[in-house]
Structure formats: structure tokens, C-alpha cells
């Protein structure tokens, strides 16, 4: 039997209502962060997702339909047909676009209406109709969309890490939310994950001492960490003194708006970062991650998904999730949107402090009519180079 | 790789917030359309639904309990017992009505309280209690309820199509939402379906060119259509020139408030319409259809449910729904309530334009204290005759 | 065919919007009843629920984590770690408390932060951190929590019925919501059940005439009932004249805030009450019951769960639930929170009238800064004695 003898200070009875920072987290059109995010290209599928079978896509809180016309062009349209609102998910893909099932209006990948078969002469006024659409481009096996103001559309960036291939290497894309520690769609706000990118300390606890050795033993050494601003975001340099006298210097970066630039925590190779991960906010309370990387064997990226005792996340029992938590459990359990009012940030949280500060600066720039960090309108801009990697010294 | 070179006009970034017409769609008590609908009788079950086993019914946004006392009288009561609120779904049916399970209060089919067994002498004040109830009548194998103001209760109409039987014919009722293209309960606003009744053009696209021949090949011919007001609603006359030189004249009607007067699209017989369908708004975002028709074999109406490749709707895979959409897919995908602000109506939509106009006129009449079109207070009124049918000429 | 010929009075068309009494039913922090309830100890688990595997608990609308440190002390903490909000459900139990999985902060059972392993020297400022917690005590096989203002914490009461054991008796605890007639978590407001405690009339209808003999034949006799205020709540004395000329006097009590003091309805023994049941409001629309009682065989309390035709509640079909309703069906079907505005209370409802009146008096006392009925700050107070029991006279 337990009897409380100390004074009962600090009980949960006295806590204040919790709040979250809506400005930093909400992604809808018209919200501050939603508008900042819309100044960049975001991947909304792998190339195979665009096919003759229309596919539902949700990005930044918007529902859209992705397809590929018979000329090979991907299209991304607002779901509800401009005529009467039937979803183009039930549309039929043709040479010239997608045709609504209800009355047959046909739209091309840019939303032009090119046929109205129930109207005289195929629709004398059809040119006045435009199905809402978004520009898309394909690169690195992914389909990127630009969902922002048309006159601010930047060029789709290239990255040195995905352009400079060694002999035998090729680029592979993946949609399994590698690095998220869970299923494809992760049910919490994207920022909870993105802040984790500049949080190297949790590697020594969550991924090493807590749930066994999730990666490799070296990762369990508590690092000395330096945080810095970069040209595109915030980097964390974690230095570990290893038993053999060598030093492991590991550099990761969170590049705005949502790019994970994280070298492999499995240390299969040393050197510069091999893959990039784009965190796509699906809406305010879910996200997913698209990855592209240099590989030598097909499936290498899928094989890098975390396992606990040899099991993938979806194979674990509830008790195993509880006893061997990973990024999914740590971040999703913060809540659909973490209660920022209840945080007690410490020195080890300096990475996310810098990242939030940079986001706020960029929100101000966009609110003032400017273009945020990292966007370029120069189609001849050189590929972006990151300092991230694992270096043994 | 696709590069957008045209100017990016009309993207989804610029679209306005979508809205729907609440006045035309909402069915709750006190809403304009809810009050108009409440001036008519609506079917709320087939006769067999009223039995000694109380049954949950939902109509016009109201939850109710349907039962049949041991004298054979159907009753339709508010679910929560007037005493303490326990649901009469758990009540026991007796000769004189239904008895609440909790403390045994007994109510007849008109809500009178006739016993309170825990009270002295069975309840000295029980006459002051009235369980909320609605009048019901049975006809054509259906149970109709009147849920409107008591002093405006019209007579339950008779229809010539269901009164004048040929030798060997009888009336069969059905609750499978025949014509809805899906399950019994269809998860979208009733008006989306009811407008489809005066939309003969979609037959040539959705039901013929798109998903193969859902009905018969003749239906695939694009018709010439005339729309007209009738005594009770709006009719659509679709004329098709057939290959053999004959003319198929097909007349369908949407009769207020929710009656489908649609001849068989399978053309099994020519002549006047053989069945009627009542669209019951369950609430703002779901509906079902009750049907009654002249048949020669039991089960004929059930056999008229649509099939795709021989399969009923619930037997199709998601991919088959997508590749062979029908009315369910076309209408439900418009959304729980279609976004009327985003519509672009064309000449082929004239039927629904007339129908909405007529609804608005009737809303004004009811708001001004009048009785809407089609109601009659004359118990000797002759059966209503419709012009609908398939005619080969 | 049924035709309504009487005037259509009292139809459901005319009923008013229903409301419930929020003051009496809502349990959240800051609500009147929520604050009254928080002046008492409530069981939030059986002793075995506090273990090295953290367990989610919900009580009075608050989510909490229950665990037991390796020194055997139960702890009840706010789920979200004071550092960054990760749930302590994924924490690891150690000697000194529970450690968060994300960055390893360690908290003792009173919320003190005793380690921050990612911070220099284990956290130089960690003493400023307090994880919100609640005091707990174990008694009668249950874990009780005090969730109210710290300076008003009463002593955890003792009860004569559970202190004075006969030879061979011992105390057994149970978390199956014995007396609720259904599953462990019952989806309606707690007051619907608690009012049932002082409603002996329903025993003769619901439990006897309606669903067969749920208990014993004597219970089917309609009793003469007297209701009284007691030192802690309201008692109901039900007197039944039995066939053999004897008199069964059965006394039950609802003791504030939520204690069921109900002698066995199976009459296995005569004499004073053998078990107590604590109704725990999980939130506004669900509750559960913890029981502790004197038994002679392990499992005696679990064996007292109601059965219908030999089946437990979860083994019944929907039709059996409908034909053989019990407390669960009667109370849950009143709605998530019963519509008090629609009640028509009668003389047989006098018990709940008294109970509501007493609750309102106590709400006023608490609002005025006083301590409510039944709380004691005297650690040497004698066990509480109840008059409840089954007495054959």
C-alpha cells in the first residue's frame, strides 16, 4: 500500500489548457505555413502512380486525382468534374486526357475541356470551362506538383546527390515513408517528423539504448552535436568518439521546406548522403515520405526500412510496439499536433529551435511578398549540394 | 519527363471555397425543404418491416421506431420513452401497443399511455402523457408516414400505374433502392439522385458508352430530349432514332416531392410505366429508394437490380467500381452534398434546372402558408396518371 | 390497411428540441460536477493494472498513464512527457520511475524529473521540471486516485462491509462493471447508471417480467418502497410480501459521489451488503464499475455477472439483446446523455429526485468553497457503515 506523504505539488489538476502553434503546423491553402509550403514543388507520387487508372492523392490538405494520359503525360486535377461534380476517380483515360463518367466531359492534363458529348456539336462553350489543375513534373522516379501561385512557380530543383552517379549506380524512388518508422501514412503533423531530422540525440536513446540496437552499435554512443544554419535549412553535426580511437562525424540536414538529408544510420558506406527524403504533409494531421536515392540493386531502398527483432512495423504486436518503440511511436504519440505550450525545450533541442526560427523568417518573407529560401527561377541553376554524410576520421 | 510550357492559368490554387444550396437539400424539421417534404406522405418501410420486433427507422433526419401491435396496426413512435428515455427498440409488443422495458409504460400506436405498472393503480395521471408518434398508412406493400403539421395532412395518393392491373399482374414492393445503382442506403444527398431522374443524357454515356451496355443497346443512342413541366413535377421525353427506322420515345418524370416515374431501361415491355420509386431522404447525406410495381412473378422487381458483368454492386471489386461506374459512383462521388457553387450547367441539364425552379416555387408557397403541388385532401380523388413509358413508334 | 381517424394530436412534428442537464452530468475539470467528483478518491484500476507495462487509463475525461515502479509504487502520470510530449505509454519502467522513450527523461511516481541523459550532467535544470501526476493509494485490491485540488485531499475511506471479514472470507476486486449489465466500458453517461441504484421498481419489470427471471422469483414481486436521505446519499428500502407470509426487506443505497451499495439481487445470503461498486465516469459519455467484495472463493464476484439464458452479454445476438434487455439496454438506449427535458418523472422515480437534489446541494457547497458530504480528513476515522442488505423478516 502506498501513502503519499510529501506535499502534493505539481499535480495534473493544476495544469493549463494545452495549445499548439497553428502557424508552424497547418498546411491548408491560405494559412501561413500552407502558403510557404506552396512556394515549393512537392512529390505527390512515384512515377508508376500516374497511369490509366485514376488515383486519389491527398497533399497539403487538398484532394486531387492523378492520372497519365495515353500520350504519357501525367495530370493532376481537382477531383470534382467542372460540370456537375462527379469525381474523375471514375473517369476514363484517353489519348487527350480524362473523361468524366457521368456526362462524358473530357479534360486534358492542364484542365482544358475538349469535349462535351451531350451538348450540341460537342459543346460550343466548352472553351470557357477549366477543370482546376496543378502543374506536375517527373524527376528521380517521382512526380512533383507545384500547388502555389502560378506566377511564383520556381524551377524543380536538381540535387548533386542524385545527379552524380558512380559506375553501376542508378536512382530508385520509394513511397514507403522510409525513416518514418511506421506505415506509409503516418497520423500526426509533419513538423513532428521534420524536427526529428535535426535531433541527433534521440538516436542514442530511442534507437539504441531503448529498443535494443536498431541501427548499428556506434549509433548508441552519445554524440557531441553542433547545429548550424545552411543555405537551405539547418544541419546537425554529430561527432562520436569510437572505441577504436577513430571519430565518426555524421552530418544531417533539414532543408526547407521538407527535405530530409540524412545519411544512412546503418553506416553501410561512408561518404556523402546517398538518398533524399521529401516529407509530404498530407494534411494537418498526417504525412508521408517519398525517397529517392542512389542504389546498386533494385529494392535497396525498400530494404532499408527499419525492423525490430526482424519484424517490420506492421508485423509487431501492440506489446512489441510498446516495448520497442521507434520514430513512429515517439512522434505519433505526441498527438495529432504536438502541444507546443507544454514543451520544455533543453540544450539538446537546439536543432529544432533553429529550424522553427528559420521557418518563421521565411513565413515573414512570404507574407511580405518575397520568395523564400532555396527557390530558384533559373532553369540552368546547378544541382544543389549538401554537406550531409557519414565520415570516419 | 513532362515540362509545363504553357502559362499556368486556371490552376486549383485559385479556386474559391465551394458551397452547396442548403435550401434545396437539407431535410430536417424547420428547414425550408424539410418542411416542404413534410407536407407529403413518405414510405418508411415495406409492410413486413412492421412486426412484433421493433425496428429502427430513420427518415428526414429523425430516428423512429416502427412496430405492429398484435391487432395488426403499424405504429411509428419517437424512440425515447416519455417516462425516462429508454428506447422503445427494446420494448415488447402487446395487443394494445408497445411496452417500455425499463418501467413498463405501455403506448398505443398513436402514443397514448395506457399503463404505468410501477405507479399506484397503473398511473392516475397517465392520460397526460403522449409518446410522440406519426400517422402511418399501408398501401402497395409499403408503410407510409406523414411527418408534417397535423392540420395539413393530405390523403395518401393512389396511382393509376399501380391500381390498374392486367390479368395475372400483382403489386410487389421492394426496399433495395432499385435504380440507385448501389446498396440500400446510399451515402449522399437525395437531390443528387432525384435530379438524375430528369437527366436522360447520362444514359447514353454512363450506362452505355462508359461501362459497356448496362441496359440494352438502344439506350446507347444519344437522344433528342424535351423537358416539360407536368401537374406534379418535370418530365423528360427522350426520342431515339433506331437502326431499324423505328422511333423509341421514352418519357420519364420526377414528381414532387421525390417520386421516380421511370419506365424500365431494359425495354422488356413497351407501354406505360410499370413501377414507381419513392426516394426517401434518410437525412441530409443519405437516402434510400422504395419501389412498388406491377409484376407477374414474385421477385421481378428485385431481379431488375443493375448488374455489371453479371455482378451486383456489392460483389464488385474497387477496381471494377472504378472501371464500370454506375449511378452510385457518379452521384455519391459528387460528395455528401454536391458543391452547387462549382457546377457549370449546360443545355443538357435543363431537366434539373426546371426541377430546381419548381422546388423553389413550392418552397415559397409553403413559406407563405399554402399547400404545395400535388397534395390533395379529397379522399375520393381519382388515381394519379403519369405519361411516363417506353413507346415504340 | 390502417387509417387514422382520430384527430392527430401529439405527433412528433410538434416536439421541442431536447436538452440535458449538463450541470449534473459533465465530469470534466472545471465543470460543476467535475469539481465535485474531484473532491473524492476514485478507483482507476485493479492492483494488477499497475505494472511494468505502462497502461492507458481514462478517468473523469482525462487520459493518464498508470504504471508501477520496480520498488512497487504505483504511479499515475499525465501521458505527454514534459520534454516534448511523447507518450509515457511507450516509456520504460525502472527502479526510480518511468523513462520516456524519445530522449530518456526519467520521472518518479510523483512526477519529479530525475534524469535527462541527453543534457550535460544529466540535466542541470531538471529540478524545475514536473511531470503532471496524481496521488494514488491501493486498498481492497483497487488503485484509487485523487484528481482534485491538492489542499482538499481527503483520506481514502474505509468501509465496514469490506473490513469486517468472517472466518474464511477475503476481499476480491473486479473490473468487469458488475451490475452494469454489459461490457466493461458502458457507452453512456454515468448518472444514468447511478440513478438506477435507487430505482428498485425497475427490478420488477426489466429484470423480472420483461426478460424472464434474471435474478430470483422473489424479485418479481412489485415492492413497496421508501426513499430516505442517509449520511452519504440516498437509500431505497423495498419491502416485498412473499408467498410464504414472510417479508423481504431489501435496502440499497447510492452513496456520493458514485458508490453502489447494493445487496445481491440473487439472495444467496441474507444480511448486510457484501460488496461495493464504484461507478467511474470515464468521460461524459462512458463509465465503468469497479467492485470489491467479501468472498469465500476466488472468482465469486466475476461469477455474479448477469446472464440471460445462460449467456453473458457479449454472447447474445442483436435479437436476444432486443428480446431480453437488461440494465445496459435500458440505460444506454437513453442516449449518450439522457434528454432530461423529455422526462416525465412519476412517484416511482422519487429515489432519483432525492439523489439529484442532494447532488445539487453538494454542488452549491463546493461552489461556495466548502467540502462535500462524506469526505473526511481524519486518518483515524472509523470505517463507514451502511444499512444496505437483504433481510428476511
PDB file of N, CA, C and O in Angstrom, chain A residues 192-243:
ATOM      1  N   UNK A 192       6.326  17.324 -36.602  1.00  0.00           N
ATOM      2  CA  UNK A 192       6.876  16.441 -35.584  1.00  0.00           C
ATOM      3  C   UNK A 192       7.964  15.543 -36.167  1.00  0.00           C
ATOM      4  O   UNK A 192       8.977  15.281 -35.541  1.00  0.00           O
ATOM      5  N   UNK A 193       7.725  15.080 -37.385  1.00  0.00           N
ATOM      6  CA  UNK A 193       8.758  14.280 -38.023  1.00  0.00           C
ATOM      7  C   UNK A 193       9.914  15.146 -38.509  1.00  0.00           C
ATOM      8  O   UNK A 193      11.082  14.781 -38.365  1.00  0.00           O
ATOM      9  N   UNK A 194       9.608  16.275 -39.089  1.00  0.00           N
ATOM     10  CA  UNK A 194      10.672  17.065 -39.716  1.00  0.00           C
ATOM     11  C   UNK A 194      11.638  17.607 -38.660  1.00  0.00           C
ATOM     12  O   UNK A 194      12.840  17.702 -38.895  1.00  0.00           O
ATOM     13  N   UNK A 195      11.127  17.928 -37.492  1.00  0.00           N
ATOM     14  CA  UNK A 195      12.015  18.371 -36.414  1.00  0.00           C
ATOM     15  C   UNK A 195      12.952  17.245 -35.969  1.00  0.00           C
ATOM     16  O   UNK A 195      14.081  17.492 -35.540  1.00  0.00           O
ATOM     17  N   UNK A 196      12.463  16.031 -36.083  1.00  0.00           N
ATOM     18  CA  UNK A 196      13.272  14.875 -35.702  1.00  0.00           C
ATOM     19  C   UNK A 196      14.540  14.763 -36.561  1.00  0.00           C
ATOM     20  O   UNK A 196      15.532  14.166 -36.156  1.00  0.00           O
ATOM     21  N   UNK A 197      14.496  15.346 -37.762  1.00  0.00           N
ATOM     22  CA  UNK A 197      15.640  15.278 -38.679  1.00  0.00           C
ATOM     23  C   UNK A 197      16.848  15.991 -38.093  1.00  0.00           C
ATOM     24  O   UNK A 197      17.992  15.601 -38.349  1.00  0.00           O
ATOM     25  N   UNK A 198      16.609  17.028 -37.291  1.00  0.00           N
ATOM     26  CA  UNK A 198      17.737  17.748 -36.677  1.00  0.00           C
ATOM     27  C   UNK A 198      17.804  17.454 -35.175  1.00  0.00           C
ATOM     28  O   UNK A 198      18.102  18.324 -34.371  1.00  0.00           O
ATOM     29  N   UNK A 199      17.536  16.229 -34.837  1.00  0.00           N
ATOM     30  CA  UNK A 199      17.542  15.798 -33.432  1.00  0.00           C
ATOM     31  C   UNK A 199      18.409  14.551 -33.304  1.00  0.00           C
ATOM     32  O   UNK A 199      17.919  13.436 -33.153  1.00  0.00           O
ATOM     33  N   UNK A 200      19.732  14.710 -33.410  1.00  0.00           N
ATOM     34  CA  UNK A 200      20.578  13.502 -33.389  1.00  0.00           C
ATOM     35  C   UNK A 200      20.647  12.845 -32.010  1.00  0.00           C
ATOM     36  O   UNK A 200      21.059  11.694 -31.914  1.00  0.00           O
ATOM     37  N   UNK A 201      20.236  13.552 -30.980  1.00  0.00           N
ATOM     38  CA  UNK A 201      20.333  12.958 -29.646  1.00  0.00           C
ATOM     39  C   UNK A 201      19.401  11.765 -29.469  1.00  0.00           C
ATOM     40  O   UNK A 201      19.736  10.792 -28.803  1.00  0.00           O
ATOM     41  N   UNK A 202      18.234  11.834 -30.056  1.00  0.00           N
ATOM     42  CA  UNK A 202      17.281  10.741 -29.833  1.00  0.00           C
ATOM     43  C   UNK A 202      17.826   9.411 -30.377  1.00  0.00           C
ATOM     44  O   UNK A 202      17.376   8.349 -29.959  1.00  0.00           O
ATOM     45  N   UNK A 203      18.786   9.497 -31.300  1.00  0.00           N
ATOM     46  CA  UNK A 203      19.340   8.254 -31.865  1.00  0.00           C
ATOM     47  C   UNK A 203      19.993   7.411 -30.768  1.00  0.00           C
ATOM     48  O   UNK A 203      19.855   6.183 -30.742  1.00  0.00           O
ATOM     49  N   UNK A 204      20.644   8.092 -29.844  1.00  0.00           N
ATOM     50  CA  UNK A 204      21.352   7.358 -28.787  1.00  0.00           C
ATOM     51  C   UNK A 204      20.400   6.802 -27.730  1.00  0.00           C
ATOM     52  O   UNK A 204      20.761   5.896 -26.977  1.00  0.00           O
ATOM     53  N   UNK A 205      19.194   7.341 -27.650  1.00  0.00           N
ATOM     54  CA  UNK A 205      18.223   6.837 -26.671  1.00  0.00           C
ATOM     55  C   UNK A 205      17.230   5.916 -27.377  1.00  0.00           C
ATOM     56  O   UNK A 205      17.277   4.695 -27.253  1.00  0.00           O
ATOM     57  N   UNK A 206      16.348   6.518 -28.149  1.00  0.00           N
ATOM     58  CA  UNK A 206      15.243   5.758 -28.756  1.00  0.00           C
ATOM     59  C   UNK A 206      15.739   4.599 -29.602  1.00  0.00           C
ATOM     60  O   UNK A 206      15.234   3.478 -29.513  1.00  0.00           O
ATOM     61  N   UNK A 207      16.748   4.862 -30.441  1.00  0.00           N
ATOM     62  CA  UNK A 207      17.145   3.856 -31.421  1.00  0.00           C
ATOM     63  C   UNK A 207      18.269   2.955 -30.931  1.00  0.00           C
ATOM     64  O   UNK A 207      18.715   2.086 -31.670  1.00  0.00           O
ATOM     65  N   UNK A 208      18.771   3.196 -29.742  1.00  0.00           N
ATOM     66  CA  UNK A 208      19.959   2.444 -29.313  1.00  0.00           C
ATOM     67  C   UNK A 208      19.792   1.843 -27.929  1.00  0.00           C
ATOM     68  O   UNK A 208      19.835   0.633 -27.753  1.00  0.00           O
ATOM     69  N   UNK A 209      19.581   2.695 -26.928  1.00  0.00           N
ATOM     70  CA  UNK A 209      19.522   2.140 -25.579  1.00  0.00           C
ATOM     71  C   UNK A 209      18.132   1.614 -25.278  1.00  0.00           C
ATOM     72  O   UNK A 209      17.953   0.751 -24.426  1.00  0.00           O
ATOM     73  N   UNK A 210      17.133   2.131 -25.950  1.00  0.00           N
ATOM     74  CA  UNK A 210      15.765   1.846 -25.536  1.00  0.00           C
ATOM     75  C   UNK A 210      15.228   0.576 -26.166  1.00  0.00           C
ATOM     76  O   UNK A 210      14.755  -0.328 -25.495  1.00  0.00           O
ATOM     77  N   UNK A 211      15.326   0.504 -27.451  1.00  0.00           N
ATOM     78  CA  UNK A 211      14.710  -0.602 -28.176  1.00  0.00           C
ATOM     79  C   UNK A 211      15.778  -1.533 -28.721  1.00  0.00           C
ATOM     80  O   UNK A 211      15.660  -2.056 -29.827  1.00  0.00           O
ATOM     81  N   UNK A 212      16.823  -1.703 -27.985  1.00  0.00           N
ATOM     82  CA  UNK A 212      17.925  -2.504 -28.497  1.00  0.00           C
ATOM     83  C   UNK A 212      18.681  -1.684 -29.533  1.00  0.00           C
ATOM     84  O   UNK A 212      18.485  -0.476 -29.668  1.00  0.00           O
ATOM     85  N   UNK A 213      19.533  -2.334 -30.280  1.00  0.00           N
ATOM     86  CA  UNK A 213      20.309  -1.646 -31.313  1.00  0.00           C
ATOM     87  C   UNK A 213      19.517  -1.674 -32.608  1.00  0.00           C
ATOM     88  O   UNK A 213      19.510  -2.662 -33.321  1.00  0.00           O
ATOM     89  N   UNK A 214      18.806  -0.561 -32.883  1.00  0.00           N
ATOM     90  CA  UNK A 214      18.007  -0.556 -34.104  1.00  0.00           C
ATOM     91  C   UNK A 214      18.886  -0.427 -35.330  1.00  0.00           C
ATOM     92  O   UNK A 214      18.556  -0.926 -36.394  1.00  0.00           O
ATOM     93  N   UNK A 215      19.993   0.298 -35.206  1.00  0.00           N
ATOM     94  CA  UNK A 215      20.845   0.518 -36.367  1.00  0.00           C
ATOM     95  C   UNK A 215      22.165  -0.253 -36.181  1.00  0.00           C
ATOM     96  O   UNK A 215      22.195  -1.443 -36.423  1.00  0.00           O
ATOM     97  N   UNK A 216      23.198   0.422 -35.757  1.00  0.00           N
ATOM     98  CA  UNK A 216      24.488  -0.227 -35.512  1.00  0.00           C
ATOM     99  C   UNK A 216      24.986   0.254 -34.157  1.00  0.00           C
ATOM    100  O   UNK A 216      24.583   1.312 -33.679  1.00  0.00           O
ATOM    101  N   UNK A 217      25.892  -0.494 -33.520  1.00  0.00           N
ATOM    102  CA  UNK A 217      26.308  -0.146 -32.155  1.00  0.00           C
ATOM    103  C   UNK A 217      26.891   1.262 -32.039  1.00  0.00           C
ATOM    104  O   UNK A 217      26.681   1.941 -31.035  1.00  0.00           O
ATOM    105  N   UNK A 218      27.593   1.715 -33.075  1.00  0.00           N
ATOM    106  CA  UNK A 218      28.199   3.048 -32.987  1.00  0.00           C
ATOM    107  C   UNK A 218      27.160   4.125 -32.710  1.00  0.00           C
ATOM    108  O   UNK A 218      27.437   5.161 -32.106  1.00  0.00           O
ATOM    109  N   UNK A 219      25.957   3.954 -33.215  1.00  0.00           N
ATOM    110  CA  UNK A 219      24.923   4.976 -33.054  1.00  0.00           C
ATOM    111  C   UNK A 219      24.518   5.140 -31.590  1.00  0.00           C
ATOM    112  O   UNK A 219      23.899   6.118 -31.212  1.00  0.00           O
ATOM    113  N   UNK A 220      24.840   4.151 -30.763  1.00  0.00           N
ATOM    114  CA  UNK A 220      24.471   4.213 -29.357  1.00  0.00           C
ATOM    115  C   UNK A 220      25.369   5.109 -28.527  1.00  0.00           C
ATOM    116  O   UNK A 220      25.052   5.415 -27.380  1.00  0.00           O
ATOM    117  N   UNK A 221      26.476   5.544 -29.101  1.00  0.00           N
ATOM    118  CA  UNK A 221      27.359   6.458 -28.370  1.00  0.00           C
ATOM    119  C   UNK A 221      26.712   7.843 -28.354  1.00  0.00           C
ATOM    120  O   UNK A 221      26.283   8.340 -29.386  1.00  0.00           O
ATOM    121  N   UNK A 222      26.646   8.444 -27.169  1.00  0.00           N
ATOM    122  CA  UNK A 222      26.054   9.782 -27.087  1.00  0.00           C
ATOM    123  C   UNK A 222      26.975  10.770 -27.801  1.00  0.00           C
ATOM    124  O   UNK A 222      28.158  10.875 -27.479  1.00  0.00           O
ATOM    125  N   UNK A 223      26.501  11.470 -28.821  1.00  0.00           N
ATOM    126  CA  UNK A 223      27.384  12.322 -29.629  1.00  0.00           C
ATOM    127  C   UNK A 223      27.569  13.717 -29.023  1.00  0.00           C
ATOM    128  O   UNK A 223      26.799  14.153 -28.182  1.00  0.00           O
ATOM    129  N   UNK A 224      28.601  14.381 -29.512  1.00  0.00           N
ATOM    130  CA  UNK A 224      28.693  15.842 -29.337  1.00  0.00           C
ATOM    131  C   UNK A 224      28.138  16.460 -30.608  1.00  0.00           C
ATOM    132  O   UNK A 224      28.539  16.101 -31.707  1.00  0.00           O
ATOM    133  N   UNK A 225      27.244  17.400 -30.450  1.00  0.00           N
ATOM    134  CA  UNK A 225      26.493  17.881 -31.610  1.00  0.00           C
ATOM    135  C   UNK A 225      26.653  19.383 -31.773  1.00  0.00           C
ATOM    136  O   UNK A 225      26.629  20.137 -30.798  1.00  0.00           O
ATOM    137  N   UNK A 226      26.828  19.789 -33.012  1.00  0.00           N
ATOM    138  CA  UNK A 226      26.835  21.210 -33.375  1.00  0.00           C
ATOM    139  C   UNK A 226      25.710  21.460 -34.370  1.00  0.00           C
ATOM    140  O   UNK A 226      25.533  20.675 -35.310  1.00  0.00           O
ATOM    141  N   UNK A 227      24.952  22.512 -34.146  1.00  0.00           N
ATOM    142  CA  UNK A 227      23.861  22.861 -35.060  1.00  0.00           C
ATOM    143  C   UNK A 227      24.232  24.130 -35.809  1.00  0.00           C
ATOM    144  O   UNK A 227      24.783  25.073 -35.222  1.00  0.00           O
ATOM    145  N   UNK A 228      23.912  24.171 -37.105  1.00  0.00           N
ATOM    146  CA  UNK A 228      24.237  25.345 -37.921  1.00  0.00           C
ATOM    147  C   UNK A 228      23.126  25.638 -38.918  1.00  0.00           C
ATOM    148  O   UNK A 228      22.431  24.722 -39.377  1.00  0.00           O
ATOM    149  N   UNK A 229      23.012  26.912 -39.255  1.00  0.00           N
ATOM    150  CA  UNK A 229      22.196  27.259 -40.413  1.00  0.00           C
ATOM    151  C   UNK A 229      22.948  26.890 -41.678  1.00  0.00           C
ATOM    152  O   UNK A 229      24.189  26.969 -41.708  1.00  0.00           O
ATOM    153  N   UNK A 230      22.229  26.504 -42.718  1.00  0.00           N
ATOM    154  CA  UNK A 230      22.842  26.238 -44.018  1.00  0.00           C
ATOM    155  C   UNK A 230      22.156  27.125 -45.051  1.00  0.00           C
ATOM    156  O   UNK A 230      21.304  27.942 -44.702  1.00  0.00           O
ATOM    157  N   UNK A 231      22.513  26.943 -46.314  1.00  0.00           N
ATOM    158  CA  UNK A 231      21.867  27.726 -47.378  1.00  0.00           C
ATOM    159  C   UNK A 231      20.387  27.399 -47.503  1.00  0.00           C
ATOM    160  O   UNK A 231      19.616  28.164 -48.082  1.00  0.00           O
ATOM    161  N   UNK A 232      19.987  26.251 -46.990  1.00  0.00           N
ATOM    162  CA  UNK A 232      18.613  25.811 -47.229  1.00  0.00           C
ATOM    163  C   UNK A 232      17.887  25.406 -45.969  1.00  0.00           C
ATOM    164  O   UNK A 232      16.690  25.159 -46.011  1.00  0.00           O
ATOM    165  N   UNK A 233      18.580  25.323 -44.834  1.00  0.00           N
ATOM    166  CA  UNK A 233      17.880  24.871 -43.641  1.00  0.00           C
ATOM    167  C   UNK A 233      18.801  24.839 -42.440  1.00  0.00           C
ATOM    168  O   UNK A 233      19.512  25.811 -42.167  1.00  0.00           O
ATOM    169  N   UNK A 234      18.791  23.723 -41.738  1.00  0.00           N
ATOM    170  CA  UNK A 234      19.561  23.577 -40.512  1.00  0.00           C
ATOM    171  C   UNK A 234      20.277  22.231 -40.566  1.00  0.00           C
ATOM    172  O   UNK A 234      19.670  21.219 -40.937  1.00  0.00           O
ATOM    173  N   UNK A 235      21.559  22.253 -40.191  1.00  0.00           N
ATOM    174  CA  UNK A 235      22.306  20.990 -40.152  1.00  0.00           C
ATOM    175  C   UNK A 235      22.679  20.648 -38.724  1.00  0.00           C
ATOM    176  O   UNK A 235      22.793  21.524 -37.867  1.00  0.00           O
ATOM    177  N   UNK A 236      22.831  19.368 -38.483  1.00  0.00           N
ATOM    178  CA  UNK A 236      23.297  18.864 -37.195  1.00  0.00           C
ATOM    179  C   UNK A 236      24.533  18.009 -37.463  1.00  0.00           C
ATOM    180  O   UNK A 236      24.474  17.068 -38.261  1.00  0.00           O
ATOM    181  N   UNK A 237      25.627  18.350 -36.824  1.00  0.00           N
ATOM    182  CA  UNK A 237      26.857  17.572 -36.962  1.00  0.00           C
ATOM    183  C   UNK A 237      27.087  16.843 -35.644  1.00  0.00           C
ATOM    184  O   UNK A 237      27.299  17.480 -34.610  1.00  0.00           O
ATOM    185  N   UNK A 238      27.028  15.518 -35.706  1.00  0.00           N
ATOM    186  CA  UNK A 238      27.165  14.700 -34.503  1.00  0.00           C
ATOM    187  C   UNK A 238      28.510  13.989 -34.556  1.00  0.00           C
ATOM    188  O   UNK A 238      28.779  13.229 -35.494  1.00  0.00           O
ATOM    189  N   UNK A 239      29.333  14.239 -33.565  1.00  0.00           N
ATOM    190  CA  UNK A 239      30.661  13.630 -33.526  1.00  0.00           C
ATOM    191  C   UNK A 239      30.691  12.588 -32.424  1.00  0.00           C
ATOM    192  O   UNK A 239      30.312  12.863 -31.282  1.00  0.00           O
ATOM    193  N   UNK A 240      31.110  11.373 -32.800  1.00  0.00           N
ATOM    194  CA  UNK A 240      31.179  10.276 -31.833  1.00  0.00           C
ATOM    195  C   UNK A 240      32.609   9.754 -31.750  1.00  0.00           C
ATOM    196  O   UNK A 240      33.218   9.433 -32.777  1.00  0.00           O
ATOM    197  N   UNK A 241      33.145   9.644 -30.537  1.00  0.00           N
ATOM    198  CA  UNK A 241      34.469   9.035 -30.334  1.00  0.00           C
ATOM    199  C   UNK A 241      34.237   7.538 -30.217  1.00  0.00           C
ATOM    200  O   UNK A 241      33.561   7.082 -29.299  1.00  0.00           O
ATOM    201  N   UNK A 242      34.802   6.796 -31.133  1.00  0.00           N
ATOM    202  CA  UNK A 242      34.557   5.350 -31.138  1.00  0.00           C
ATOM    203  C   UNK A 242      35.604   4.622 -30.319  1.00  0.00           C
ATOM    204  O   UNK A 242      36.672   5.166 -29.997  1.00  0.00           O
ATOM    205  N   UNK A 243      35.309   3.382 -29.997  1.00  0.00           N
ATOM    206  CA  UNK A 243      36.192   2.591 -29.145  1.00  0.00           C
ATOM    207  C   UNK A 243      37.575   2.416 -29.768  1.00  0.00           C
ATOM    208  O   UNK A 243      38.593   2.328 -29.068  1.00  0.00           O
TER     209      UNK A 243
END
